Short mmCIF file of C-alpha atoms in Angstrom, two decimals:
data_model
loop_
_atom_site.label_atom_id
_atom_site.label_comp_id
_atom_site.label_asym_id
_atom_site.label_seq_id
_atom_site.Cartn_x
_atom_site.Cartn_y
_atom_site.Cartn_z
CA UNK D 1 -18.83 14.35 -33.92
CA UNK D 2 -15.30 14.77 -35.31
CA UNK D 3 -14.31 16.72 -32.21
CA UNK D 4 -15.63 13.93 -29.98
CA UNK D 5 -13.69 11.28 -31.92
CA UNK D 6 -10.52 13.37 -31.62
CA UNK D 7 -11.09 13.84 -27.91
CA UNK D 8 -11.76 10.14 -27.48
CA UNK D 9 -8.54 9.27 -29.31
CA UNK D 10 -6.37 11.47 -27.08
CA UNK D 11 -8.11 10.35 -23.87
CA UNK D 12 -8.49 6.61 -24.44
CA UNK D 13 -7.07 5.39 -27.75
CA UNK D 14 -3.65 7.03 -27.91
CA UNK D 15 -0.80 4.44 -28.10
CA UNK D 16 0.77 5.83 -24.91
CA UNK D 17 -2.49 5.19 -23.06
CA UNK D 18 -3.29 1.78 -24.55
CA UNK D 19 0.29 0.54 -24.13
CA UNK D 20 0.81 1.81 -20.59
CA UNK D 21 2.59 -0.49 -18.12
CA UNK D 22 3.18 0.14 -14.41
CA UNK D 23 6.88 -0.76 -14.47
CA UNK D 24 10.11 0.70 -13.11
CA UNK D 25 11.30 1.53 -16.62
CA UNK D 26 8.13 3.29 -17.84
CA UNK D 27 6.58 4.87 -14.73
CA UNK D 28 8.08 7.63 -12.60
CA UNK D 29 7.62 7.35 -8.85
CA UNK D 30 6.56 3.72 -8.75
CA UNK D 31 8.93 2.42 -6.03
CA UNK D 32 8.22 1.97 -2.34
CA UNK D 33 11.31 4.04 -1.47
CA UNK D 34 10.01 6.97 -3.50
CA UNK D 35 6.58 6.66 -1.87
CA UNK D 36 7.94 6.64 1.69
CA UNK D 37 10.42 9.47 1.08
CA UNK D 38 7.86 11.69 -0.67
CA UNK D 39 5.22 11.29 2.07
CA UNK D 40 7.82 11.84 4.80
CA UNK D 41 9.14 14.94 2.98
CA UNK D 42 5.60 16.33 2.68
CA UNK D 43 4.93 15.90 6.41
CA UNK D 44 8.32 17.25 7.52
CA UNK D 45 8.13 20.25 5.18
CA UNK D 46 4.60 21.11 6.35
CA UNK D 47 5.58 20.97 10.04
CA UNK D 48 8.80 22.93 9.39
CA UNK D 49 6.93 25.66 7.49
CA UNK D 50 4.33 25.89 10.25
CA UNK D 51 6.95 26.23 13.01
CA UNK D 52 9.03 28.67 10.98
CA UNK D 53 6.10 31.01 10.44
CA UNK D 54 5.21 30.86 14.13
CA UNK D 55 8.77 31.92 15.00
CA UNK D 56 9.05 34.66 12.40
CA UNK D 57 5.58 36.12 12.83
CA UNK D 58 4.21 36.34 16.34
CA UNK D 59 0.83 37.55 15.17
CA UNK D 60 -1.71 35.24 13.57
CA UNK D 61 -2.59 37.49 10.69
CA UNK D 62 -2.85 35.70 7.33
CA UNK D 63 -0.09 36.25 4.81
CA UNK D 64 -1.37 37.18 1.33
CA UNK D 65 -0.62 34.79 -1.51
CA UNK D 66 -2.31 36.77 -4.26
CA UNK D 67 -3.77 34.75 -7.12
CA UNK D 68 -1.70 31.60 -6.38
CA UNK D 69 -4.47 29.65 -4.54
CA UNK D 70 -7.00 30.53 -7.24
CA UNK D 71 -4.60 29.42 -10.01
CA UNK D 72 -3.98 26.16 -8.13
CA UNK D 73 -7.72 25.60 -7.72
CA UNK D 74 -8.59 26.11 -11.38
CA UNK D 75 -5.61 23.94 -12.41
CA UNK D 76 -6.72 21.10 -10.11
CA UNK D 77 -10.31 21.44 -11.32
CA UNK D 78 -9.19 21.06 -14.95
CA UNK D 79 -6.82 18.19 -14.12
CA UNK D 80 -9.51 16.38 -12.13
CA UNK D 81 -12.07 16.79 -14.90
CA UNK D 82 -9.56 15.57 -17.52
CA UNK D 83 -8.86 12.44 -15.44
CA UNK D 84 -12.61 11.96 -14.96
CA UNK D 85 -13.29 12.16 -18.69
CA UNK D 86 -10.24 10.05 -19.54
CA UNK D 87 -10.97 7.17 -17.20
CA UNK D 88 -14.67 7.23 -18.10
CA UNK D 89 -13.90 6.88 -21.82
CA UNK D 90 -11.13 4.36 -21.10
CA UNK D 91 -13.44 2.23 -18.97
CA UNK D 92 -16.03 2.29 -21.78
CA UNK D 93 -13.34 1.19 -24.28
CA UNK D 94 -12.18 -1.63 -21.99
CA UNK D 95 -15.77 -2.81 -21.60
CA UNK D 96 -16.21 -2.76 -25.39
CA UNK D 97 -12.99 -4.67 -26.07
CA UNK D 98 -13.39 -7.37 -23.41
CA UNK D 99 -17.14 -7.89 -23.49
CA UNK D 100 -16.72 -11.34 -25.07
CA UNK D 101 -14.55 -12.45 -22.15
CA UNK D 102 -17.07 -11.25 -19.57
CA UNK D 103 -19.97 -13.06 -21.25
CA UNK D 104 -18.05 -16.28 -20.85
CA UNK D 105 -17.81 -15.79 -17.07
CA UNK D 106 -21.22 -14.05 -16.75
CA UNK D 107 -19.71 -10.75 -15.57
CA UNK D 108 -21.43 -7.40 -16.01
CA UNK D 109 -19.62 -4.08 -16.59
CA UNK D 110 -20.69 -2.82 -13.15
CA UNK D 111 -19.24 -5.93 -11.51
CA UNK D 112 -15.96 -5.32 -13.35
CA UNK D 113 -15.88 -1.73 -12.05
CA UNK D 114 -16.09 -3.07 -8.51
CA UNK D 115 -14.18 -6.35 -8.82
CA UNK D 116 -11.26 -6.99 -11.19
CA UNK D 117 -10.81 -10.66 -12.19
CA UNK D 118 -7.98 -12.49 -10.47
CA UNK D 119 -4.69 -12.11 -12.33
CA UNK D 120 -5.37 -8.57 -13.60
CA UNK D 121 -2.13 -6.71 -14.40
CA UNK D 122 -1.59 -2.93 -14.03
CA UNK D 123 -1.51 -2.13 -17.72
CA UNK D 124 -3.75 -0.51 -20.29
CA UNK D 125 -6.08 2.44 -20.43
CA UNK D 126 -7.63 2.59 -16.97
CA UNK D 127 -4.30 2.05 -15.25
CA UNK D 128 -2.79 4.93 -17.23
CA UNK D 129 -5.39 7.27 -15.77
CA UNK D 130 -4.93 5.67 -12.37
CA UNK D 131 -1.24 6.61 -12.69
CA UNK D 132 -2.11 10.20 -13.65
CA UNK D 133 -4.45 10.33 -10.65
CA UNK D 134 -1.59 9.11 -8.43
CA UNK D 135 0.68 11.90 -9.69
CA UNK D 136 -2.06 14.51 -9.22
CA UNK D 137 -2.21 13.66 -5.51
CA UNK D 138 1.18 15.35 -5.09
CA UNK D 139 -0.23 18.57 -6.57
CA UNK D 140 -3.16 18.21 -4.18
CA UNK D 141 -0.79 18.54 -1.18
CA UNK D 142 -0.11 22.21 -2.03
CA UNK D 143 -3.41 22.97 -0.28
CA UNK D 144 -1.65 22.23 3.02
CA UNK D 145 1.04 24.84 2.39
CA UNK D 146 -1.58 27.42 1.42
CA UNK D 147 -3.48 26.73 4.66
CA UNK D 148 -0.32 27.03 6.77
CA UNK D 149 0.71 30.33 5.16
CA UNK D 150 -2.71 31.96 4.96
CA UNK D 151 -4.43 30.72 8.11
CA UNK D 152 -1.36 29.73 10.16
CA UNK D 153 -3.03 26.37 10.88
CA UNK D 154 -1.75 22.81 10.45
CA UNK D 155 -4.29 20.10 11.18
CA UNK D 156 -3.53 16.44 11.72
CA UNK D 157 -6.51 15.50 9.57
CA UNK D 158 -5.17 17.40 6.55
CA UNK D 159 -1.72 15.80 6.83
CA UNK D 160 -3.20 12.35 7.34
CA UNK D 161 -5.77 12.69 4.57
CA UNK D 162 -3.31 13.86 1.90
CA UNK D 163 -0.70 11.28 2.88
CA UNK D 164 -3.21 8.44 2.81
CA UNK D 165 -4.57 9.52 -0.59
CA UNK D 166 -1.06 9.26 -2.04
CA UNK D 167 -0.47 5.91 -0.34
CA UNK D 168 -3.81 4.41 -1.44
CA UNK D 169 -3.43 5.52 -5.06
CA UNK D 170 0.00 3.85 -5.07
CA UNK D 171 -1.55 0.60 -3.76
CA UNK D 172 -4.15 0.68 -6.53
CA UNK D 173 -1.43 0.48 -9.15
CA UNK D 174 1.04 -1.75 -7.31
CA UNK D 175 -1.51 -4.51 -6.62
CA UNK D 176 -4.02 -3.90 -9.47
CA UNK D 177 -6.60 -3.32 -6.77
CA UNK D 178 -10.28 -3.76 -7.48
CA UNK D 179 -12.71 -0.82 -7.18
CA UNK D 180 -10.11 1.78 -8.23
CA UNK D 181 -11.84 2.72 -11.50
CA UNK D 182 -15.10 3.60 -9.78
CA UNK D 183 -13.21 5.30 -6.94
CA UNK D 184 -11.30 7.53 -9.38
CA UNK D 185 -14.49 8.39 -11.31
CA UNK D 186 -16.26 9.46 -8.11
CA UNK D 187 -13.25 11.27 -6.63
CA UNK D 188 -12.29 13.24 -9.73
CA UNK D 189 -15.89 14.29 -10.38
CA UNK D 190 -16.29 15.57 -6.80
CA UNK D 191 -12.85 17.21 -6.87
CA UNK D 192 -13.54 19.02 -10.14
CA UNK D 193 -16.66 20.51 -8.52
CA UNK D 194 -14.90 21.32 -5.24
CA UNK D 195 -11.89 22.98 -6.86
CA UNK D 196 -14.15 24.85 -9.24
CA UNK D 197 -16.02 26.18 -6.21
CA UNK D 198 -12.73 27.12 -4.52
CA UNK D 199 -11.68 29.01 -7.64
CA UNK D 200 -15.07 30.77 -7.67
CA UNK D 201 -14.66 31.94 -4.08
CA UNK D 202 -10.91 32.51 -4.50
CA UNK D 203 -11.41 35.24 -7.08
CA UNK D 204 -13.86 37.02 -4.81
CA UNK D 205 -17.21 35.84 -6.16
CA UNK D 206 -19.99 35.36 -3.57
CA UNK D 207 -20.42 32.08 -1.70
CA UNK D 208 -24.03 31.15 -0.87
CA UNK D 209 -23.61 27.53 0.25
CA UNK D 210 -22.50 26.92 3.83
CA UNK D 211 -19.68 24.34 4.09
CA UNK D 212 -20.11 23.24 0.47
CA UNK D 213 -16.73 21.47 0.44
CA UNK D 214 -17.55 19.49 3.59
CA UNK D 215 -20.87 18.36 2.15
CA UNK D 216 -19.14 17.16 -1.04
CA UNK D 217 -16.65 15.24 1.09
CA UNK D 218 -19.49 13.52 2.94
CA UNK D 219 -21.12 12.51 -0.37
CA UNK D 220 -17.79 11.06 -1.59
CA UNK D 221 -17.14 9.14 1.64
CA UNK D 222 -20.70 7.81 1.65
CA UNK D 223 -20.36 6.54 -1.94
CA UNK D 224 -17.05 4.91 -1.03
CA UNK D 225 -18.65 3.05 1.88
CA UNK D 226 -21.44 1.70 -0.36
CA UNK D 227 -18.95 0.61 -3.03
CA UNK D 228 -16.71 -1.10 -0.48
CA UNK D 229 -19.68 -3.18 0.65
CA UNK D 230 -20.28 -4.13 -3.00
CA UNK D 231 -16.65 -5.23 -3.43
CA UNK D 232 -16.85 -7.40 -0.33
CA UNK D 233 -20.05 -9.10 -1.53
CA UNK D 234 -18.64 -9.78 -5.00
CA UNK D 235 -15.41 -11.14 -3.53
CA UNK D 236 -17.28 -13.88 -1.67
CA UNK D 237 -20.00 -14.48 -4.27
CA UNK D 238 -17.81 -14.63 -7.40
CA UNK D 239 -14.73 -16.43 -6.11
CA UNK D 240 -12.40 -13.51 -5.41
CA UNK D 241 -11.42 -10.02 -6.54
CA UNK D 242 -7.92 -9.02 -7.58
CA UNK D 243 -5.80 -7.14 -5.03
CA UNK D 244 -8.13 -7.94 -2.14
CA UNK D 245 -5.29 -7.65 0.40
CA UNK D 246 -4.59 -4.07 -0.67
CA UNK D 247 -8.35 -3.45 -0.68
CA UNK D 248 -8.59 -4.51 3.00
CA UNK D 249 -5.84 -2.05 3.93
CA UNK D 250 -7.55 0.56 1.78
CA UNK D 251 -10.81 -0.03 3.63
CA UNK D 252 -9.14 0.38 7.03
CA UNK D 253 -7.54 3.67 5.95
CA UNK D 254 -10.82 4.90 4.45
CA UNK D 255 -12.51 4.03 7.73
CA UNK D 256 -9.94 6.10 9.63
CA UNK D 257 -10.49 9.06 7.29
CA UNK D 258 -14.27 8.71 7.67
CA UNK D 259 -13.99 8.65 11.47
CA UNK D 260 -11.73 11.72 11.58
CA UNK D 261 -13.94 13.63 9.17
CA UNK D 262 -17.17 12.81 10.99
CA UNK D 263 -15.51 13.84 14.24
CA UNK D 264 -14.53 17.16 12.65
CA UNK D 265 -17.99 17.58 11.09
CA UNK D 266 -19.79 16.98 14.40
CA UNK D 267 -17.54 19.48 16.20
CA UNK D 268 -18.17 22.00 13.42
CA UNK D 269 -21.94 21.73 13.80
CA UNK D 270 -21.76 21.87 17.59
CA UNK D 271 -19.78 25.10 17.34
CA UNK D 272 -22.30 26.44 14.81
CA UNK D 273 -25.17 25.63 17.20
CA UNK D 274 -23.39 27.43 20.03
CA UNK D 275 -22.90 30.51 17.86
CA UNK D 276 -26.53 30.48 16.71
CA UNK D 277 -27.70 29.96 20.30
CA UNK D 278 -25.57 32.84 21.54
CA UNK D 279 -26.92 35.11 18.80
CA UNK D 280 -30.53 34.14 19.57
CA UNK D 281 -29.96 34.64 23.30
CA UNK D 282 -28.45 38.07 22.65
CA UNK D 283 -31.40 38.95 20.42
CA UNK D 284 -33.88 37.85 23.09
CA UNK D 285 -32.09 39.89 25.74
CA UNK D 286 -32.03 42.93 23.47
CA UNK D 287 -35.72 42.49 22.73
CA UNK D 288 -36.62 42.34 26.43
CA UNK D 289 -34.56 45.45 27.09
CA UNK D 290 -36.43 47.29 24.30
CA UNK D 291 -39.74 46.16 25.72
CA UNK D 292 -38.77 47.58 29.11
CA UNK D 293 -37.73 50.85 27.51
CA UNK D 294 -41.07 51.07 25.77
#
């Protein structure tokens, strides 16, 4: 019990968390110029690294990185789980402290998770963890460099997905956008599982689940779609949600990510069917040959 209270203090009741403000003086990386330059630098550096490796190494053999990807995976898994625990406890504390205000306007905790009241400012516990989540998106981009070096591949989807995640997490803070608390809870939970799985396979342990990461991504995107519908309904039924303009842009970008991922997922399964069909056809041919020999 004492350990839980200590953990709760450092994750939701610490003065730095309670007194957080998304301002130029207190928050690093909170300007539009920084956002644009950082995303542009990420894209340019990824393309430059890809082209450089193609020029230096004619062959497509993967370059070894040793334990670096595994260390990155376990670090991201721990960071994601810390953010998940922190924002979960912080959301519970915010619900406890402002319950009297919600009763006055007949608002439930679940409605608050989806729809912030108009006039909400980016300050306090949940916005502190939203800020930490925003910073963690930059660490997430290292996956692109690992893919370029190891597999010598640079996909448009990966560049677009990582860039949009940074951009959307910035919008959450800049406009106090509704739905971000639930989005961070879902994303960090899925990411802690995904990066834990990547660490498991990265250190050479057996993998028994086919396309586990892709299936987790589908679950996350599906939950996001359902939650976006809930935000839209609450916006019209309860007189408006805070940051709805940023939410509309967020929805469009999420839709683009969903379309690109489903397109990739369909192609992946079509290729898998072709491989399975070719194997079955080869097996049938081999079987007929054996029958003839007999």
